Amino acid sequence: MKFKKEYIVLPVIIVVLLAYIVFQNKNKTNYELPHLRNIERKDISKIKIKKGSEVIDVEKKGANWVIMPKEYPADKEKIENLIDKASKVKLTALASESKKYEVYKLDEENRIEVELYQSDKPVRKIFIGKPVSSSRHTFIRLDDDYRVYHAEGNLRSAFNKDVDDLRNKKIWEINEEITKVTLIKDKKKLILLKKPTENKDKKEEKKTKEKEKISYKWQTEDGKDVIEGQITEIINMLKDFTCDRFIEDKKKDEFRNPIYKVILSGANSYSISFFDEKDGQYEAISSQSEYPFLVSEWRAKRIMKDFDNILKKKK
């Protein structure tokens, strides 16, 4: 009986072991992911992004990046971030070998092509499809590989940009002290000056200057008091100024007769002129930019203050 039991148990054990081995093999990754060589950002001289018929060429000029062919200054931080994503792309799994690219938005019509260049030589090309359902990965193809892979991160969102998205929208950055503000509205002008406050006791004036910093206040050119918070807000809104978008279909010299103009003066002079409002944005030009641009309505209105709201009311 003992031997009979062993003969029954042994085949059962063998079947279980075989089933385990088969199950393990099915769950094993039986492919190797391509090894992508490391590319240093400093070695990249150009990035090309193609989506449908739109092609964006961004080239390095000295320490900066420009968008060709019009040589628009590009946002350096954004461009370098895109180069890092393309040069350090990390494949995590094989998704498909079927060549049914439209399923993954990797067909010619829907994919985003990204190419990195070192001098004039292409060193990496990837095709970006749709995000995986979790949005933590993206379906991509390599230039010389028909297979579809998962890549780490939402690359679709990162590279789905147009020219304006990549332009440097900083109009100016003012680091100097502003001592004069000129406001022009409806052909009326209000000039505001930052003046030292007068010490009523003339005998103590010299001592005050020696011992303390001179205090200042804003007044009109002819000495009228103003609400200083209003002037401070205008300066703060304009000190580090970026636009919302650039205007592509007009040139700067086509803009005449602004509805409001601000001139900030210190060691240098900075002017911005506002024109018509359309769809919640004001058209504008600046002394520091070659290109006309748009400013959101809420920002523009905090700059274009009514003169009556600046001048102090007499009690």
PDB file of C-alpha atoms in Angstrom:
ATOM      1  CA  MET A   1       0.000   0.000   0.000  1.00  0.00           C
ATOM      2  CA  LYS A   2       2.828   2.293   0.875  1.00  0.00           C
ATOM      3  CA  PHE A   3       4.414   1.920  -2.584  1.00  0.00           C
ATOM      4  CA  LYS A   4       1.022   2.392  -4.208  1.00  0.00           C
ATOM      5  CA  LYS A   5       0.543   5.710  -2.421  1.00  0.00           C
ATOM      6  CA  GLU A   6       3.990   6.888  -3.498  1.00  0.00           C
ATOM      7  CA  TYR A   7       3.231   6.019  -7.138  1.00  0.00           C
ATOM      8  CA  ILE A   8       0.059   8.161  -6.922  1.00  0.00           C
ATOM      9  CA  VAL A   9       1.706  11.143  -5.187  1.00  0.00           C
ATOM     10  CA  LEU A  10       4.776  11.296  -7.449  1.00  0.00           C
ATOM     11  CA  PRO A  11       2.905  12.064 -10.709  1.00  0.00           C
ATOM     12  CA  VAL A  12       0.864  14.716  -8.892  1.00  0.00           C
ATOM     13  CA  ILE A  13       4.067  16.427  -7.731  1.00  0.00           C
ATOM     14  CA  ILE A  14       5.505  16.283 -11.248  1.00  0.00           C
ATOM     15  CA  VAL A  15       2.342  17.823 -12.737  1.00  0.00           C
ATOM     16  CA  VAL A  16       2.393  20.626 -10.149  1.00  0.00           C
ATOM     17  CA  LEU A  17       6.056  21.351 -10.828  1.00  0.00           C
ATOM     18  CA  LEU A  18       5.512  21.423 -14.591  1.00  0.00           C
ATOM     19  CA  ALA A  19       2.549  23.768 -14.169  1.00  0.00           C
ATOM     20  CA  TYR A  20       4.641  26.061 -11.979  1.00  0.00           C
ATOM     21  CA  ILE A  21       7.479  26.137 -14.536  1.00  0.00           C
ATOM     22  CA  VAL A  22       5.077  26.890 -17.407  1.00  0.00           C
ATOM     23  CA  PHE A  23       3.419  29.664 -15.375  1.00  0.00           C
ATOM     24  CA  GLN A  24       6.772  31.203 -14.495  1.00  0.00           C
ATOM     25  CA  ASN A  25       7.905  31.157 -18.135  1.00  0.00           C
ATOM     26  CA  LYS A  26       4.725  32.867 -19.245  1.00  0.00           C
ATOM     27  CA  ASN A  27       5.358  35.667 -16.790  1.00  0.00           C
ATOM     28  CA  LYS A  28       9.000  36.100 -17.685  1.00  0.00           C
ATOM     29  CA  THR A  29      10.050  39.015 -19.900  1.00  0.00           C
ATOM     30  CA  ASN A  30      11.444  37.238 -22.935  1.00  0.00           C
ATOM     31  CA  TYR A  31      12.792  40.334 -24.663  1.00  0.00           C
ATOM     32  CA  GLU A  32      15.459  42.948 -24.071  1.00  0.00           C
ATOM     33  CA  LEU A  33      14.757  46.671 -24.227  1.00  0.00           C
ATOM     34  CA  PRO A  34      17.020  48.690 -26.547  1.00  0.00           C
ATOM     35  CA  HIS A  35      19.924  50.397 -24.849  1.00  0.00           C
ATOM     36  CA  LEU A  36      19.826  54.152 -25.504  1.00  0.00           C
ATOM     37  CA  ARG A  37      23.175  55.841 -25.221  1.00  0.00           C
ATOM     38  CA  ASN A  38      23.490  58.823 -22.934  1.00  0.00           C
ATOM     39  CA  ILE A  39      23.452  62.228 -24.670  1.00  0.00           C
ATOM     40  CA  GLU A  40      24.672  65.323 -22.875  1.00  0.00           C
ATOM     41  CA  ARG A  41      22.575  68.478 -23.191  1.00  0.00           C
ATOM     42  CA  LYS A  42      25.699  70.604 -23.744  1.00  0.00           C
ATOM     43  CA  ASP A  43      26.431  68.635 -26.932  1.00  0.00           C
ATOM     44  CA  ILE A  44      23.054  69.435 -28.533  1.00  0.00           C
ATOM     45  CA  SER A  45      22.973  72.322 -31.012  1.00  0.00           C
ATOM     46  CA  LYS A  46      19.463  71.909 -32.407  1.00  0.00           C
ATOM     47  CA  ILE A  47      16.096  70.335 -31.604  1.00  0.00           C
ATOM     48  CA  LYS A  48      13.415  69.754 -34.223  1.00  0.00           C
ATOM     49  CA  ILE A  49       9.784  69.084 -33.311  1.00  0.00           C
ATOM     50  CA  LYS A  50       7.373  68.016 -36.066  1.00  0.00           C
ATOM     51  CA  LYS A  51       3.626  67.600 -35.618  1.00  0.00           C
ATOM     52  CA  GLY A  52       1.666  67.017 -38.802  1.00  0.00           C
ATOM     53  CA  SER A  53       2.718  69.732 -41.237  1.00  0.00           C
ATOM     54  CA  GLU A  54       4.079  72.043 -38.532  1.00  0.00           C
ATOM     55  CA  VAL A  55       7.836  71.940 -37.993  1.00  0.00           C
ATOM     56  CA  ILE A  56       9.603  73.839 -35.196  1.00  0.00           C
ATOM     57  CA  ASP A  57      13.379  74.239 -35.508  1.00  0.00           C
ATOM     58  CA  VAL A  58      15.165  75.589 -32.436  1.00  0.00           C
ATOM     59  CA  GLU A  59      18.890  76.285 -32.778  1.00  0.00           C
ATOM     60  CA  LYS A  60      21.542  77.309 -30.307  1.00  0.00           C
ATOM     61  CA  LYS A  61      23.134  80.713 -30.888  1.00  0.00           C
ATOM     62  CA  GLY A  62      25.901  81.343 -28.390  1.00  0.00           C
ATOM     63  CA  ALA A  63      24.414  80.748 -24.932  1.00  0.00           C
ATOM     64  CA  ASN A  64      20.825  81.234 -26.122  1.00  0.00           C
ATOM     65  CA  TRP A  65      18.248  79.419 -28.244  1.00  0.00           C
ATOM     66  CA  VAL A  66      16.339  80.877 -31.190  1.00  0.00           C
ATOM     67  CA  ILE A  67      13.325  79.614 -33.130  1.00  0.00           C
ATOM     68  CA  MET A  68      14.031  79.490 -36.844  1.00  0.00           C
ATOM     69  CA  PRO A  69      13.637  80.860 -39.437  1.00  0.00           C
ATOM     70  CA  LYS A  70      12.614  84.191 -37.847  1.00  0.00           C
ATOM     71  CA  GLU A  71      15.121  83.822 -35.002  1.00  0.00           C
ATOM     72  CA  TYR A  72      12.581  84.480 -32.270  1.00  0.00           C
ATOM     73  CA  PRO A  73      14.278  84.292 -28.851  1.00  0.00           C
ATOM     74  CA  ALA A  74      13.232  80.994 -27.268  1.00  0.00           C
ATOM     75  CA  ASP A  75      12.548  80.258 -23.616  1.00  0.00           C
ATOM     76  CA  LYS A  76      15.897  78.756 -22.608  1.00  0.00           C
ATOM     77  CA  GLU A  77      14.538  76.835 -19.615  1.00  0.00           C
ATOM     78  CA  LYS A  78      11.733  75.237 -21.652  1.00  0.00           C
ATOM     79  CA  ILE A  79      14.054  74.231 -24.507  1.00  0.00           C
ATOM     80  CA  GLU A  80      16.632  72.700 -22.202  1.00  0.00           C
ATOM     81  CA  ASN A  81      13.875  70.801 -20.386  1.00  0.00           C
ATOM     82  CA  LEU A  82      12.702  69.312 -23.718  1.00  0.00           C
ATOM     83  CA  ILE A  83      16.249  68.372 -24.679  1.00  0.00           C
ATOM     84  CA  ASP A  84      16.672  66.612 -21.331  1.00  0.00           C
ATOM     85  CA  LYS A  85      13.464  64.646 -21.842  1.00  0.00           C
ATOM     86  CA  ALA A  86      14.467  63.529 -25.346  1.00  0.00           C
ATOM     87  CA  SER A  87      18.099  62.780 -24.496  1.00  0.00           C
ATOM     88  CA  LYS A  88      17.276  60.868 -21.308  1.00  0.00           C
ATOM     89  CA  VAL A  89      14.158  59.026 -22.486  1.00  0.00           C
ATOM     90  CA  LYS A  90      13.703  55.844 -20.448  1.00  0.00           C
ATOM     91  CA  LEU A  91      12.020  52.791 -21.971  1.00  0.00           C
ATOM     92  CA  THR A  92      10.163  50.644 -19.441  1.00  0.00           C
ATOM     93  CA  ALA A  93       8.377  47.930 -21.460  1.00  0.00           C
ATOM     94  CA  LEU A  94       7.608  46.590 -24.922  1.00  0.00           C
ATOM     95  CA  ALA A  95       4.008  47.488 -25.800  1.00  0.00           C
ATOM     96  CA  SER A  96       3.461  46.085 -29.309  1.00  0.00           C
ATOM     97  CA  GLU A  97       5.071  44.524 -32.377  1.00  0.00           C
ATOM     98  CA  SER A  98       1.928  44.656 -34.490  1.00  0.00           C
ATOM     99  CA  LYS A  99       2.750  47.856 -36.497  1.00  0.00           C
ATOM    100  CA  LYS A 100      -0.818  49.092 -35.863  1.00  0.00           C
ATOM    101  CA  TYR A 101       0.510  52.554 -35.101  1.00  0.00           C
ATOM    102  CA  GLU A 102      -2.801  54.454 -35.337  1.00  0.00           C
ATOM    103  CA  VAL A 103      -3.958  52.652 -32.151  1.00  0.00           C
ATOM    104  CA  TYR A 104      -1.162  54.413 -30.256  1.00  0.00           C
ATOM    105  CA  LYS A 105      -1.342  57.724 -32.177  1.00  0.00           C
ATOM    106  CA  LEU A 106       2.016  56.832 -33.691  1.00  0.00           C
ATOM    107  CA  ASP A 107       0.835  57.045 -37.295  1.00  0.00           C
ATOM    108  CA  GLU A 108       2.227  59.851 -39.443  1.00  0.00           C
ATOM    109  CA  GLU A 109      -0.807  62.061 -38.987  1.00  0.00           C
ATOM    110  CA  ASN A 110      -0.923  61.974 -35.189  1.00  0.00           C
ATOM    111  CA  ARG A 111       2.584  61.354 -33.888  1.00  0.00           C
ATOM    112  CA  ILE A 112       5.022  63.988 -32.678  1.00  0.00           C
ATOM    113  CA  GLU A 113       8.525  63.579 -34.099  1.00  0.00           C
ATOM    114  CA  VAL A 114      11.429  64.845 -32.015  1.00  0.00           C
ATOM    115  CA  GLU A 115      14.984  64.980 -33.348  1.00  0.00           C
ATOM    116  CA  LEU A 116      18.159  66.087 -31.577  1.00  0.00           C
ATOM    117  CA  TYR A 117      21.237  67.290 -33.477  1.00  0.00           C
ATOM    118  CA  GLN A 118      24.883  67.603 -32.606  1.00  0.00           C
ATOM    119  CA  SER A 119      26.201  70.210 -35.045  1.00  0.00           C
ATOM    120  CA  ASP A 120      24.336  69.118 -38.232  1.00  0.00           C
ATOM    121  CA  LYS A 121      24.313  65.462 -37.359  1.00  0.00           C
ATOM    122  CA  PRO A 122      21.114  63.855 -35.997  1.00  0.00           C
ATOM    123  CA  VAL A 123      21.907  61.889 -32.827  1.00  0.00           C
ATOM    124  CA  ARG A 124      18.420  60.859 -31.673  1.00  0.00           C
ATOM    125  CA  LYS A 125      14.969  60.625 -33.211  1.00  0.00           C
ATOM    126  CA  ILE A 126      11.849  59.444 -31.429  1.00  0.00           C
ATOM    127  CA  PHE A 127       8.167  59.280 -32.357  1.00  0.00           C
ATOM    128  CA  ILE A 128       5.770  60.178 -29.550  1.00  0.00           C
ATOM    129  CA  GLY A 129       2.265  58.767 -29.410  1.00  0.00           C
ATOM    130  CA  LYS A 130      -0.524  59.006 -26.870  1.00  0.00           C
ATOM    131  CA  PRO A 131      -0.065  58.637 -23.107  1.00  0.00           C
ATOM    132  CA  VAL A 132      -0.686  55.257 -21.517  1.00  0.00           C
ATOM    133  CA  SER A 133      -3.973  55.251 -19.575  1.00  0.00           C
ATOM    134  CA  SER A 134      -2.203  56.099 -16.296  1.00  0.00           C
ATOM    135  CA  SER A 135      -0.542  59.159 -17.975  1.00  0.00           C
ATOM    136  CA  ARG A 136       2.686  58.165 -16.232  1.00  0.00           C
ATOM    137  CA  HIS A 137       4.031  56.598 -19.415  1.00  0.00           C
ATOM    138  CA  THR A 138       3.810  57.297 -23.144  1.00  0.00           C
ATOM    139  CA  PHE A 139       3.736  55.069 -26.208  1.00  0.00           C
ATOM    140  CA  ILE A 140       6.804  55.815 -28.314  1.00  0.00           C
ATOM    141  CA  ARG A 141       8.834  54.440 -31.228  1.00  0.00           C
ATOM    142  CA  LEU A 142      12.508  54.796 -31.955  1.00  0.00           C
ATOM    143  CA  ASP A 143      13.565  55.905 -35.430  1.00  0.00           C
ATOM    144  CA  ASP A 144      15.198  52.604 -36.426  1.00  0.00           C
ATOM    145  CA  ASP A 145      12.783  50.274 -34.622  1.00  0.00           C
ATOM    146  CA  TYR A 146       9.278  49.227 -35.727  1.00  0.00           C
ATOM    147  CA  ARG A 147       8.232  48.196 -32.204  1.00  0.00           C
ATOM    148  CA  VAL A 148       6.170  50.313 -29.788  1.00  0.00           C
ATOM    149  CA  TYR A 149       7.448  50.862 -26.253  1.00  0.00           C
ATOM    150  CA  HIS A 150       6.332  52.418 -23.001  1.00  0.00           C
ATOM    151  CA  ALA A 151       8.512  55.408 -22.051  1.00  0.00           C
ATOM    152  CA  GLU A 152       8.580  56.985 -18.627  1.00  0.00           C
ATOM    153  CA  GLY A 153       6.613  60.220 -18.182  1.00  0.00           C
ATOM    154  CA  ASN A 154       3.905  62.023 -20.160  1.00  0.00           C
ATOM    155  CA  LEU A 155       6.029  62.985 -23.168  1.00  0.00           C
ATOM    156  CA  ARG A 156       2.980  63.850 -25.275  1.00  0.00           C
ATOM    157  CA  SER A 157       2.074  66.713 -22.985  1.00  0.00           C
ATOM    158  CA  ALA A 158       5.681  67.917 -22.793  1.00  0.00           C
ATOM    159  CA  PHE A 159       6.244  68.092 -26.578  1.00  0.00           C
ATOM    160  CA  ASN A 160       2.771  69.083 -27.777  1.00  0.00           C
ATOM    161  CA  LYS A 161       3.807  72.733 -28.256  1.00  0.00           C
ATOM    162  CA  ASP A 162       3.523  75.441 -30.895  1.00  0.00           C
ATOM    163  CA  VAL A 163       6.006  78.218 -31.674  1.00  0.00           C
ATOM    164  CA  ASP A 164       4.427  80.696 -29.272  1.00  0.00           C
ATOM    165  CA  ASP A 165       4.595  78.184 -26.419  1.00  0.00           C
ATOM    166  CA  LEU A 166       8.385  78.057 -26.829  1.00  0.00           C
ATOM    167  CA  ARG A 167       9.090  81.780 -27.268  1.00  0.00           C
ATOM    168  CA  ASN A 168      10.732  83.798 -24.509  1.00  0.00           C
ATOM    169  CA  LYS A 169       7.863  85.954 -23.259  1.00  0.00           C
ATOM    170  CA  LYS A 170       9.906  88.113 -20.911  1.00  0.00           C
ATOM    171  CA  ILE A 171       9.539  91.726 -22.085  1.00  0.00           C
ATOM    172  CA  TRP A 172      11.919  93.169 -19.522  1.00  0.00           C
ATOM    173  CA  GLU A 173      13.318  92.799 -16.036  1.00  0.00           C
ATOM    174  CA  ILE A 174      13.908  96.093 -14.233  1.00  0.00           C
ATOM    175  CA  ASN A 175      16.465  95.928 -11.424  1.00  0.00           C
ATOM    176  CA  GLU A 176      17.087  99.643 -11.024  1.00  0.00           C
ATOM    177  CA  GLU A 177      15.201 102.110  -8.866  1.00  0.00           C
ATOM    178  CA  ILE A 178      12.281 103.844 -10.570  1.00  0.00           C
ATOM    179  CA  THR A 179      12.097 107.543  -9.731  1.00  0.00           C
ATOM    180  CA  LYS A 180       9.609 108.767 -12.306  1.00  0.00           C
ATOM    181  CA  VAL A 181       6.353 107.379 -13.689  1.00  0.00           C
ATOM    182  CA  THR A 182       4.579 108.984 -16.633  1.00  0.00           C
ATOM    183  CA  LEU A 183       0.992 107.995 -17.407  1.00  0.00           C
ATOM    184  CA  ILE A 184      -0.727 109.049 -20.638  1.00  0.00           C
ATOM    185  CA  LYS A 185      -4.447 108.478 -21.201  1.00  0.00           C
ATOM    186  CA  ASP A 186      -6.800 110.167 -23.678  1.00  0.00           C
ATOM    187  CA  LYS A 187      -4.070 112.704 -24.496  1.00  0.00           C
ATOM    188  CA  LYS A 188      -3.865 113.645 -20.800  1.00  0.00           C
ATOM    189  CA  LYS A 189      -0.567 113.192 -19.003  1.00  0.00           C
ATOM    190  CA  LEU A 190       0.182 112.609 -15.335  1.00  0.00           C
ATOM    191  CA  ILE A 191       3.826 112.778 -14.242  1.00  0.00           C
ATOM    192  CA  LEU A 192       4.712 111.289 -10.868  1.00  0.00           C
ATOM    193  CA  LEU A 193       8.057 111.843  -9.171  1.00  0.00           C
ATOM    194  CA  LYS A 194       9.732 110.126  -6.253  1.00  0.00           C
ATOM    195  CA  LYS A 195      10.816 113.043  -4.072  1.00  0.00           C
ATOM    196  CA  PRO A 196      12.729 113.242  -0.781  1.00  0.00           C
ATOM    197  CA  THR A 197      10.488 114.285   2.095  1.00  0.00           C
ATOM    198  CA  GLU A 198      11.316 117.730   3.463  1.00  0.00           C
ATOM    199  CA  ASN A 199      12.475 118.064   7.083  1.00  0.00           C
ATOM    200  CA  LYS A 200      10.553 120.955   8.614  1.00  0.00           C
ATOM    201  CA  ASP A 201      13.302 121.672  11.131  1.00  0.00           C
ATOM    202  CA  LYS A 202      16.046 122.975   8.854  1.00  0.00           C
ATOM    203  CA  LYS A 203      18.565 122.968  11.692  1.00  0.00           C
ATOM    204  CA  GLU A 204      18.136 119.227  12.074  1.00  0.00           C
ATOM    205  CA  GLU A 205      18.202 118.514   8.332  1.00  0.00           C
ATOM    206  CA  LYS A 206      21.963 118.008   8.147  1.00  0.00           C
ATOM    207  CA  LYS A 207      21.962 115.677  11.158  1.00  0.00           C
ATOM    208  CA  THR A 208      19.087 113.672   9.685  1.00  0.00           C
ATOM    209  CA  LYS A 209      20.944 113.189   6.417  1.00  0.00           C
ATOM    210  CA  GLU A 210      24.048 112.044   8.242  1.00  0.00           C
ATOM    211  CA  LYS A 211      22.333 109.667  10.672  1.00  0.00           C
ATOM    212  CA  GLU A 212      19.364 108.351   8.768  1.00  0.00           C
ATOM    213  CA  LYS A 213      18.457 107.396   5.266  1.00  0.00           C
ATOM    214  CA  ILE A 214      16.423 110.023   3.504  1.00  0.00           C
ATOM    215  CA  SER A 215      12.791 108.979   3.103  1.00  0.00           C
ATOM    216  CA  TYR A 216      10.908 109.494  -0.131  1.00  0.00           C
ATOM    217  CA  LYS A 217       7.339 109.868  -1.246  1.00  0.00           C
ATOM    218  CA  TRP A 218       5.543 110.019  -4.570  1.00  0.00           C
ATOM    219  CA  GLN A 219       3.997 113.294  -5.733  1.00  0.00           C
ATOM    220  CA  THR A 220       2.817 114.808  -8.967  1.00  0.00           C
ATOM    221  CA  GLU A 221       5.202 117.016 -10.880  1.00  0.00           C
ATOM    222  CA  ASP A 222       3.550 120.091  -9.341  1.00  0.00           C
ATOM    223  CA  GLY A 223       3.682 118.749  -5.766  1.00  0.00           C
ATOM    224  CA  LYS A 224       0.241 117.187  -5.288  1.00  0.00           C
ATOM    225  CA  ASP A 225       0.007 114.162  -3.023  1.00  0.00           C
ATOM    226  CA  VAL A 226      -0.923 110.793  -4.462  1.00  0.00           C
ATOM    227  CA  ILE A 227      -2.037 107.396  -3.144  1.00  0.00           C
ATOM    228  CA  GLU A 228       1.352 105.718  -3.041  1.00  0.00           C
ATOM    229  CA  GLY A 229      -0.061 102.181  -3.080  1.00  0.00           C
ATOM    230  CA  GLN A 230      -1.447 102.823  -6.566  1.00  0.00           C
ATOM    231  CA  ILE A 231       1.978 103.856  -7.888  1.00  0.00           C
ATOM    232  CA  THR A 232       3.687 100.951  -6.160  1.00  0.00           C
ATOM    233  CA  GLU A 233       1.237  98.521  -7.779  1.00  0.00           C
ATOM    234  CA  ILE A 234       1.936  99.875 -11.274  1.00  0.00           C
ATOM    235  CA  ILE A 235       5.704  99.552 -10.734  1.00  0.00           C
ATOM    236  CA  ASN A 236       5.442  96.074  -9.203  1.00  0.00           C
ATOM    237  CA  MET A 237       3.205  94.845 -12.032  1.00  0.00           C
ATOM    238  CA  LEU A 238       5.756  96.046 -14.581  1.00  0.00           C
ATOM    239  CA  LYS A 239       9.116  95.361 -12.893  1.00  0.00           C
ATOM    240  CA  ASP A 240       9.471  91.758 -14.081  1.00  0.00           C
ATOM    241  CA  PHE A 241       7.103  91.712 -17.036  1.00  0.00           C
ATOM    242  CA  THR A 242       6.135  88.866 -19.324  1.00  0.00           C
ATOM    243  CA  CYS A 243       3.441  88.839 -21.974  1.00  0.00           C
ATOM    244  CA  ASP A 244       0.734  86.212 -22.448  1.00  0.00           C
ATOM    245  CA  ARG A 245       1.306  85.622 -26.170  1.00  0.00           C
ATOM    246  CA  PHE A 246       2.895  87.355 -29.126  1.00  0.00           C
ATOM    247  CA  ILE A 247       0.883  88.739 -32.042  1.00  0.00           C
ATOM    248  CA  GLU A 248       1.930  87.022 -35.267  1.00  0.00           C
ATOM    249  CA  ASP A 249      -0.110  88.835 -37.911  1.00  0.00           C
ATOM    250  CA  LYS A 250       0.904  92.456 -37.114  1.00  0.00           C
ATOM    251  CA  LYS A 251       4.141  94.403 -36.927  1.00  0.00           C
ATOM    252  CA  LYS A 252       5.058  96.777 -34.131  1.00  0.00           C
ATOM    253  CA  ASP A 253       4.983  99.876 -36.350  1.00  0.00           C
ATOM    254  CA  GLU A 254       1.354  99.171 -37.308  1.00  0.00           C
ATOM    255  CA  PHE A 255       0.208 100.123 -33.804  1.00  0.00           C
ATOM    256  CA  ARG A 256      -0.665 103.798 -33.347  1.00  0.00           C
ATOM    257  CA  ASN A 257      -2.731 105.898 -30.934  1.00  0.00           C
ATOM    258  CA  PRO A 258      -2.580 103.822 -27.742  1.00  0.00           C
ATOM    259  CA  ILE A 259      -5.434 104.050 -25.272  1.00  0.00           C
ATOM    260  CA  TYR A 260      -2.942 104.105 -22.387  1.00  0.00           C
ATOM    261  CA  LYS A 261       0.819 104.444 -22.073  1.00  0.00           C
ATOM    262  CA  VAL A 262       3.156 104.006 -19.115  1.00  0.00           C
ATOM    263  CA  ILE A 263       6.772 105.187 -19.001  1.00  0.00           C
ATOM    264  CA  LEU A 264       8.976 104.078 -16.107  1.00  0.00           C
ATOM    265  CA  SER A 265      12.174 106.074 -15.669  1.00  0.00           C
ATOM    266  CA  GLY A 266      15.279 105.437 -13.595  1.00  0.00           C
ATOM    267  CA  ALA A 267      18.777 105.061 -14.962  1.00  0.00           C
ATOM    268  CA  ASN A 268      16.956 103.903 -18.129  1.00  0.00           C
ATOM    269  CA  SER A 269      13.497 104.406 -19.579  1.00  0.00           C
ATOM    270  CA  TYR A 270      10.906 101.661 -20.190  1.00  0.00           C
ATOM    271  CA  SER A 271       7.606 102.225 -21.958  1.00  0.00           C
ATOM    272  CA  ILE A 272       4.558 100.077 -22.620  1.00  0.00           C
ATOM    273  CA  SER A 273       1.542 101.097 -24.717  1.00  0.00           C
ATOM    274  CA  PHE A 274      -1.868  99.418 -24.637  1.00  0.00           C
ATOM    275  CA  PHE A 275      -4.317  99.267 -27.533  1.00  0.00           C
ATOM    276  CA  ASP A 276      -7.633  97.510 -28.209  1.00  0.00           C
ATOM    277  CA  GLU A 277      -8.997  94.741 -26.026  1.00  0.00           C
ATOM    278  CA  LYS A 278     -10.074  91.521 -27.757  1.00  0.00           C
ATOM    279  CA  ASP A 279     -11.339  88.360 -26.096  1.00  0.00           C
ATOM    280  CA  GLY A 280     -10.088  89.338 -22.655  1.00  0.00           C
ATOM    281  CA  GLN A 281      -6.617  90.447 -23.798  1.00  0.00           C
ATOM    282  CA  TYR A 282      -5.123  93.833 -24.643  1.00  0.00           C
ATOM    283  CA  GLU A 283      -2.781  94.361 -27.584  1.00  0.00           C
ATOM    284  CA  ALA A 284       0.435  96.058 -26.491  1.00  0.00           C
ATOM    285  CA  ILE A 285       3.911  97.116 -27.592  1.00  0.00           C
ATOM    286  CA  SER A 286       7.008  97.932 -25.574  1.00  0.00           C
ATOM    287  CA  SER A 287      10.208  99.910 -25.959  1.00  0.00           C
ATOM    288  CA  GLN A 288      12.165  96.752 -25.070  1.00  0.00           C
ATOM    289  CA  SER A 289      10.607  94.314 -27.567  1.00  0.00           C
ATOM    290  CA  GLU A 290      10.528  94.195 -31.356  1.00  0.00           C
ATOM    291  CA  TYR A 291       7.280  92.251 -31.331  1.00  0.00           C
ATOM    292  CA  PRO A 292       3.689  93.233 -30.452  1.00  0.00           C
ATOM    293  CA  PHE A 293       2.088  91.074 -27.791  1.00  0.00           C
ATOM    294  CA  LEU A 294      -1.020  90.372 -25.710  1.00  0.00           C
ATOM    295  CA  VAL A 295      -1.607  91.096 -22.017  1.00  0.00           C
ATOM    296  CA  SER A 296      -4.483  89.593 -20.038  1.00  0.00           C
ATOM    297  CA  GLU A 297      -7.284  91.997 -19.169  1.00  0.00           C
ATOM    298  CA  TRP A 298      -6.917  91.634 -15.394  1.00  0.00           C
ATOM    299  CA  ARG A 299      -3.216  92.548 -15.525  1.00  0.00           C
ATOM    300  CA  ALA A 300      -3.694  95.418 -17.948  1.00  0.00           C
ATOM    301  CA  LYS A 301      -6.432  96.987 -15.827  1.00  0.00           C
ATOM    302  CA  ARG A 302      -4.222  96.952 -12.732  1.00  0.00           C
ATOM    303  CA  ILE A 303      -1.691  98.985 -14.711  1.00  0.00           C
ATOM    304  CA  MET A 304      -4.044 101.343 -16.611  1.00  0.00           C
ATOM    305  CA  LYS A 305      -5.305 103.246 -13.591  1.00  0.00           C
ATOM    306  CA  ASP A 306      -7.670 106.204 -13.737  1.00  0.00           C
ATOM    307  CA  PHE A 307      -5.899 109.391 -12.728  1.00  0.00           C
ATOM    308  CA  ASP A 308      -8.659 110.190 -10.210  1.00  0.00           C
ATOM    309  CA  ASN A 309      -7.854 106.970  -8.352  1.00  0.00           C
ATOM    310  CA  ILE A 310      -4.203 107.981  -8.037  1.00  0.00           C
ATOM    311  CA  LEU A 311      -4.556 111.565  -6.792  1.00  0.00           C
ATOM    312  CA  LYS A 312      -5.363 112.082  -3.107  1.00  0.00           C
ATOM    313  CA  LYS A 313      -8.692 113.730  -2.496  1.00  0.00           C
ATOM    314  CA  LYS A 314      -8.646 116.984  -0.579  1.00  0.00           C
ATOM    315  CA  LYS A 315     -10.317 116.665   2.817  1.00  0.00           C
TER     316      LYS A 315
END
